[in-house]
Amino acid sequence: MDEDQFWSIIDNSRNVAALVNRDSGTDFIQVHEQSLEDLLRQLSPTQIVEFEVQFTKLFFKAYRWDLWAAAYWLFGGCSDDGFMDFRSCLISLGKDLYYQVLDDPDVLADIVDATNVPYMQAEGFQHVASRVYREITDEDLSDYEGVGDHPSKPEGESFDHDNVELMRKRFPKLVNKYPDMG
């Protein structure tokens, strides 16, 4: 599975989820996870592994200090686990928004609170393929090459996420929208 095929599955599952009527207590990401599960169940086990390999590549590609700083500001803090959930959510938004945010993390100010955009935390989204694979094969997906070995540190240069002036210079729209961090 190439990256375009991966994004097609994400976009299709996202479009299906957008058509579902949700009650006020159901976040969009919950519905999106279900629609992605449904689509992945239609694939072969090999295709699910290939989907997860693409997901992992994109997940690692977003492991960057500037993105972590933007997430930190957006949430008023962001742990390792929180940044994993953030990156999963970023992938759930589809190819266009994913790459827009990678190109300029300040774009998050325009994306957050938009229709069908979850609160940029998608704890379960990174586990959808694993759940479906286990359901179909009774095996663990993490045993396959290309779906593990998380980088030891983020790409780029670390900087002080609590420095308001520095953050304002790097992310003017985000700091303007959330002046009190989080």
PDB file of C-alpha atoms in Angstrom:
ATOM      1  CA  MET A   1       0.000   0.000   0.000  1.00  0.00           C
ATOM      2  CA  ASP A   2       1.429   3.352  -0.947  1.00  0.00           C
ATOM      3  CA  GLU A   3       0.809   6.641   0.835  1.00  0.00           C
ATOM      4  CA  ASP A   4      -1.947   7.702  -1.592  1.00  0.00           C
ATOM      5  CA  GLN A   5      -3.878   4.493  -0.917  1.00  0.00           C
ATOM      6  CA  PHE A   6      -3.448   5.053   2.816  1.00  0.00           C
ATOM      7  CA  TRP A   7      -4.817   8.606   2.574  1.00  0.00           C
ATOM      8  CA  SER A   8      -7.713   7.375   0.462  1.00  0.00           C
ATOM      9  CA  ILE A   9      -8.757   5.040   3.292  1.00  0.00           C
ATOM     10  CA  ILE A  10      -8.427   7.840   5.857  1.00  0.00           C
ATOM     11  CA  ASP A  11     -10.442  10.223   3.663  1.00  0.00           C
ATOM     12  CA  ASN A  12     -13.136   7.643   2.920  1.00  0.00           C
ATOM     13  CA  SER A  13     -13.539   6.757   6.595  1.00  0.00           C
ATOM     14  CA  ARG A  14     -13.627  10.447   7.473  1.00  0.00           C
ATOM     15  CA  ASN A  15     -16.308  11.138   4.858  1.00  0.00           C
ATOM     16  CA  VAL A  16     -18.427   8.247   6.138  1.00  0.00           C
ATOM     17  CA  ALA A  17     -18.057   9.507   9.704  1.00  0.00           C
ATOM     18  CA  ALA A  18     -19.114  13.014   8.654  1.00  0.00           C
ATOM     19  CA  LEU A  19     -22.467  11.638   7.468  1.00  0.00           C
ATOM     20  CA  VAL A  20     -23.304  10.048  10.826  1.00  0.00           C
ATOM     21  CA  ASN A  21     -25.675  11.990  13.075  1.00  0.00           C
ATOM     22  CA  ARG A  22     -24.057  12.269  16.490  1.00  0.00           C
ATOM     23  CA  ASP A  23     -25.610  13.088  19.826  1.00  0.00           C
ATOM     24  CA  SER A  24     -24.018  15.879  21.843  1.00  0.00           C
ATOM     25  CA  GLY A  25     -21.919  13.450  23.911  1.00  0.00           C
ATOM     26  CA  THR A  26     -20.258  11.745  20.945  1.00  0.00           C
ATOM     27  CA  ASP A  27     -17.071  13.271  19.606  1.00  0.00           C
ATOM     28  CA  PHE A  28     -16.388  13.069  15.880  1.00  0.00           C
ATOM     29  CA  ILE A  29     -13.229  11.031  16.448  1.00  0.00           C
ATOM     30  CA  GLN A  30     -15.252   8.208  18.045  1.00  0.00           C
ATOM     31  CA  VAL A  31     -17.387   7.922  14.937  1.00  0.00           C
ATOM     32  CA  HIS A  32     -14.336   8.233  12.703  1.00  0.00           C
ATOM     33  CA  GLU A  33     -12.580   5.386  14.528  1.00  0.00           C
ATOM     34  CA  GLN A  34     -15.626   3.173  13.952  1.00  0.00           C
ATOM     35  CA  SER A  35     -15.845   4.019  10.253  1.00  0.00           C
ATOM     36  CA  LEU A  36     -12.111   3.327   9.870  1.00  0.00           C
ATOM     37  CA  GLU A  37     -12.529  -0.031  11.627  1.00  0.00           C
ATOM     38  CA  ASP A  38     -15.336  -0.905   9.215  1.00  0.00           C
ATOM     39  CA  LEU A  39     -13.175  -0.086   6.182  1.00  0.00           C
ATOM     40  CA  LEU A  40     -10.140  -1.938   7.509  1.00  0.00           C
ATOM     41  CA  ARG A  41     -12.255  -5.073   8.086  1.00  0.00           C
ATOM     42  CA  GLN A  42     -12.750  -5.172   4.311  1.00  0.00           C
ATOM     43  CA  LEU A  43      -8.983  -5.476   3.743  1.00  0.00           C
ATOM     44  CA  SER A  44      -6.792  -8.551   3.864  1.00  0.00           C
ATOM     45  CA  PRO A  45      -4.482  -9.012   6.846  1.00  0.00           C
ATOM     46  CA  THR A  46      -1.530  -8.100   4.605  1.00  0.00           C
ATOM     47  CA  GLN A  47      -3.237  -4.870   3.565  1.00  0.00           C
ATOM     48  CA  ILE A  48      -3.926  -4.004   7.210  1.00  0.00           C
ATOM     49  CA  VAL A  49      -0.213  -4.448   7.963  1.00  0.00           C
ATOM     50  CA  GLU A  50       0.618  -2.216   4.992  1.00  0.00           C
ATOM     51  CA  PHE A  51      -1.879   0.382   6.251  1.00  0.00           C
ATOM     52  CA  GLU A  52      -0.223   0.315   9.680  1.00  0.00           C
ATOM     53  CA  VAL A  53       3.245   0.688   8.137  1.00  0.00           C
ATOM     54  CA  GLN A  54       2.076   3.851   6.340  1.00  0.00           C
ATOM     55  CA  PHE A  55       0.408   5.126   9.521  1.00  0.00           C
ATOM     56  CA  THR A  56       3.637   4.564  11.448  1.00  0.00           C
ATOM     57  CA  LYS A  57       5.725   6.427   8.862  1.00  0.00           C
ATOM     58  CA  LEU A  58       3.412   9.443   9.061  1.00  0.00           C
ATOM     59  CA  PHE A  59       3.221   9.208  12.851  1.00  0.00           C
ATOM     60  CA  PHE A  60       7.031   9.310  13.090  1.00  0.00           C
ATOM     61  CA  LYS A  61       7.271  12.066  10.461  1.00  0.00           C
ATOM     62  CA  ALA A  62       5.222  14.296  12.782  1.00  0.00           C
ATOM     63  CA  TYR A  63       7.533  13.625  15.741  1.00  0.00           C
ATOM     64  CA  ARG A  64       8.999  17.122  15.733  1.00  0.00           C
ATOM     65  CA  TRP A  65       9.769  19.710  18.389  1.00  0.00           C
ATOM     66  CA  ASP A  66       7.855  22.493  16.625  1.00  0.00           C
ATOM     67  CA  LEU A  67       4.697  20.374  16.463  1.00  0.00           C
ATOM     68  CA  TRP A  68       5.124  19.368  20.089  1.00  0.00           C
ATOM     69  CA  ALA A  69       5.478  23.035  21.058  1.00  0.00           C
ATOM     70  CA  ALA A  70       2.270  23.917  19.178  1.00  0.00           C
ATOM     71  CA  ALA A  71       0.416  21.034  20.864  1.00  0.00           C
ATOM     72  CA  TYR A  72       1.853  22.090  24.216  1.00  0.00           C
ATOM     73  CA  TRP A  73       0.486  25.607  23.742  1.00  0.00           C
ATOM     74  CA  LEU A  74      -2.848  24.370  22.452  1.00  0.00           C
ATOM     75  CA  PHE A  75      -3.447  22.096  25.458  1.00  0.00           C
ATOM     76  CA  GLY A  76      -1.651  24.037  28.185  1.00  0.00           C
ATOM     77  CA  GLY A  77       0.905  21.241  28.397  1.00  0.00           C
ATOM     78  CA  CYS A  78       1.499  18.043  26.443  1.00  0.00           C
ATOM     79  CA  SER A  79       3.022  14.819  27.785  1.00  0.00           C
ATOM     80  CA  ASP A  80       4.622  12.094  25.668  1.00  0.00           C
ATOM     81  CA  ASP A  81       1.290  10.258  25.574  1.00  0.00           C
ATOM     82  CA  GLY A  82      -0.573  13.463  24.795  1.00  0.00           C
ATOM     83  CA  PHE A  83       1.740  14.137  21.864  1.00  0.00           C
ATOM     84  CA  MET A  84       1.134  10.617  20.567  1.00  0.00           C
ATOM     85  CA  ASP A  85      -2.606  11.270  20.715  1.00  0.00           C
ATOM     86  CA  PHE A  86      -2.096  14.639  18.996  1.00  0.00           C
ATOM     87  CA  ARG A  87      -0.147  13.072  16.116  1.00  0.00           C
ATOM     88  CA  SER A  88      -2.780  10.374  15.703  1.00  0.00           C
ATOM     89  CA  CYS A  89      -5.454  13.012  15.527  1.00  0.00           C
ATOM     90  CA  LEU A  90      -3.382  14.945  13.014  1.00  0.00           C
ATOM     91  CA  ILE A  91      -3.325  11.896  10.739  1.00  0.00           C
ATOM     92  CA  SER A  92      -7.073  11.450  11.202  1.00  0.00           C
ATOM     93  CA  LEU A  93      -7.629  14.875   9.593  1.00  0.00           C
ATOM     94  CA  GLY A  94      -6.484  13.616   6.194  1.00  0.00           C
ATOM     95  CA  LYS A  95      -3.608  14.319   3.860  1.00  0.00           C
ATOM     96  CA  ASP A  96      -4.244  17.999   3.143  1.00  0.00           C
ATOM     97  CA  LEU A  97      -4.571  19.135   6.755  1.00  0.00           C
ATOM     98  CA  TYR A  98      -1.786  16.814   7.914  1.00  0.00           C
ATOM     99  CA  TYR A  99       0.695  18.344   5.493  1.00  0.00           C
ATOM    100  CA  GLN A 100      -0.561  21.880   6.088  1.00  0.00           C
ATOM    101  CA  VAL A 101       0.182  21.507   9.791  1.00  0.00           C
ATOM    102  CA  LEU A 102       3.568  19.911   9.082  1.00  0.00           C
ATOM    103  CA  ASP A 103       4.405  22.829   6.779  1.00  0.00           C
ATOM    104  CA  ASP A 104       3.198  25.414   9.306  1.00  0.00           C
ATOM    105  CA  PRO A 105       2.062  24.310  12.787  1.00  0.00           C
ATOM    106  CA  ASP A 106       0.475  27.750  13.301  1.00  0.00           C
ATOM    107  CA  VAL A 107      -2.289  26.559  10.935  1.00  0.00           C
ATOM    108  CA  LEU A 108      -3.684  24.712  13.957  1.00  0.00           C
ATOM    109  CA  ALA A 109      -5.301  27.998  14.974  1.00  0.00           C
ATOM    110  CA  ASP A 110      -7.479  27.770  11.845  1.00  0.00           C
ATOM    111  CA  ILE A 111      -8.253  24.071  12.222  1.00  0.00           C
ATOM    112  CA  VAL A 112      -9.139  23.611  15.892  1.00  0.00           C
ATOM    113  CA  ASP A 113     -12.865  24.050  16.576  1.00  0.00           C
ATOM    114  CA  ALA A 114     -13.763  23.553  12.905  1.00  0.00           C
ATOM    115  CA  THR A 115     -16.632  21.244  11.994  1.00  0.00           C
ATOM    116  CA  ASN A 116     -15.728  17.566  12.305  1.00  0.00           C
ATOM    117  CA  VAL A 117     -12.347  18.297  13.850  1.00  0.00           C
ATOM    118  CA  PRO A 118     -11.854  16.623  17.206  1.00  0.00           C
ATOM    119  CA  TYR A 119     -10.019  18.371  19.992  1.00  0.00           C
ATOM    120  CA  MET A 120      -6.704  17.244  18.466  1.00  0.00           C
ATOM    121  CA  GLN A 121      -6.472  14.308  20.860  1.00  0.00           C
ATOM    122  CA  ALA A 122      -7.252  10.893  19.428  1.00  0.00           C
ATOM    123  CA  GLU A 123      -6.041   8.302  21.897  1.00  0.00           C
ATOM    124  CA  GLY A 124      -7.661   5.351  20.182  1.00  0.00           C
ATOM    125  CA  PHE A 125      -7.055   6.316  16.569  1.00  0.00           C
ATOM    126  CA  GLN A 126      -3.493   4.976  16.509  1.00  0.00           C
ATOM    127  CA  HIS A 127      -4.776   1.576  17.670  1.00  0.00           C
ATOM    128  CA  VAL A 128      -7.574   0.998  15.140  1.00  0.00           C
ATOM    129  CA  ALA A 129      -5.523  -1.124  12.719  1.00  0.00           C
ATOM    130  CA  SER A 130      -4.091  -3.176  15.607  1.00  0.00           C
ATOM    131  CA  ARG A 131      -7.577  -3.886  16.978  1.00  0.00           C
ATOM    132  CA  VAL A 132      -8.925  -4.956  13.597  1.00  0.00           C
ATOM    133  CA  TYR A 133      -5.846  -7.050  12.811  1.00  0.00           C
ATOM    134  CA  ARG A 134      -6.091  -8.867  16.150  1.00  0.00           C
ATOM    135  CA  GLU A 135      -9.821  -9.407  15.607  1.00  0.00           C
ATOM    136  CA  ILE A 136      -9.212 -10.956  12.178  1.00  0.00           C
ATOM    137  CA  THR A 137      -6.001 -12.922  12.805  1.00  0.00           C
ATOM    138  CA  ASP A 138      -5.720 -13.260  16.594  1.00  0.00           C
ATOM    139  CA  GLU A 139      -2.133 -12.007  16.173  1.00  0.00           C
ATOM    140  CA  ASP A 140      -0.278  -8.899  17.314  1.00  0.00           C
ATOM    141  CA  LEU A 141       0.353  -6.322  14.602  1.00  0.00           C
ATOM    142  CA  SER A 142       3.328  -4.789  16.416  1.00  0.00           C
ATOM    143  CA  ASP A 143       5.441  -7.848  15.545  1.00  0.00           C
ATOM    144  CA  TYR A 144       5.756  -6.682  11.927  1.00  0.00           C
ATOM    145  CA  GLU A 145       8.718  -4.718  10.619  1.00  0.00           C
ATOM    146  CA  GLY A 146       7.958  -1.059  10.069  1.00  0.00           C
ATOM    147  CA  VAL A 147       5.347  -0.652  12.802  1.00  0.00           C
ATOM    148  CA  GLY A 148       7.579  -0.136  15.824  1.00  0.00           C
ATOM    149  CA  ASP A 149      10.898   1.360  16.853  1.00  0.00           C
ATOM    150  CA  HIS A 150       9.723   4.854  17.744  1.00  0.00           C
ATOM    151  CA  PRO A 151      12.465   7.490  17.279  1.00  0.00           C
ATOM    152  CA  SER A 152      14.306   8.299  20.500  1.00  0.00           C
ATOM    153  CA  LYS A 153      13.876  12.064  20.183  1.00  0.00           C
ATOM    154  CA  PRO A 154      11.867  14.490  18.055  1.00  0.00           C
ATOM    155  CA  GLU A 155      13.314  16.059  14.923  1.00  0.00           C
ATOM    156  CA  GLY A 156      14.420  19.657  14.983  1.00  0.00           C
ATOM    157  CA  GLU A 157      15.534  21.904  17.774  1.00  0.00           C
ATOM    158  CA  SER A 158      13.948  21.912  21.203  1.00  0.00           C
ATOM    159  CA  PHE A 159      12.903  25.278  22.596  1.00  0.00           C
ATOM    160  CA  ASP A 160      11.133  26.690  25.637  1.00  0.00           C
ATOM    161  CA  HIS A 161       7.393  26.070  25.111  1.00  0.00           C
ATOM    162  CA  ASP A 162       6.571  28.254  28.119  1.00  0.00           C
ATOM    163  CA  ASN A 163       8.324  31.347  26.722  1.00  0.00           C
ATOM    164  CA  VAL A 164       5.358  33.453  25.618  1.00  0.00           C
ATOM    165  CA  GLU A 165       7.370  35.819  23.419  1.00  0.00           C
ATOM    166  CA  LEU A 166       9.181  33.007  21.655  1.00  0.00           C
ATOM    167  CA  MET A 167       5.919  31.123  21.126  1.00  0.00           C
ATOM    168  CA  ARG A 168       4.249  34.308  19.832  1.00  0.00           C
ATOM    169  CA  LYS A 169       7.047  34.725  17.264  1.00  0.00           C
ATOM    170  CA  ARG A 170       6.824  31.106  16.133  1.00  0.00           C
ATOM    171  CA  PHE A 171       3.039  30.669  16.328  1.00  0.00           C
ATOM    172  CA  PRO A 172       1.377  34.112  16.185  1.00  0.00           C
ATOM    173  CA  LYS A 173      -2.107  32.864  15.222  1.00  0.00           C
ATOM    174  CA  LEU A 174      -2.125  30.091  17.802  1.00  0.00           C
ATOM    175  CA  VAL A 175      -0.973  32.360  20.627  1.00  0.00           C
ATOM    176  CA  ASN A 176      -3.451  35.049  19.528  1.00  0.00           C
ATOM    177  CA  LYS A 177      -6.329  32.546  19.551  1.00  0.00           C
ATOM    178  CA  TYR A 178      -5.253  31.021  22.885  1.00  0.00           C
ATOM    179  CA  PRO A 179      -3.388  33.797  24.694  1.00  0.00           C
ATOM    180  CA  ASP A 180      -3.538  31.992  28.032  1.00  0.00           C
ATOM    181  CA  MET A 181      -2.193  28.679  26.691  1.00  0.00           C
ATOM    182  CA  GLY A 182      -4.687  25.874  26.627  1.00  0.00           C
TER     183      GLY A 182
END
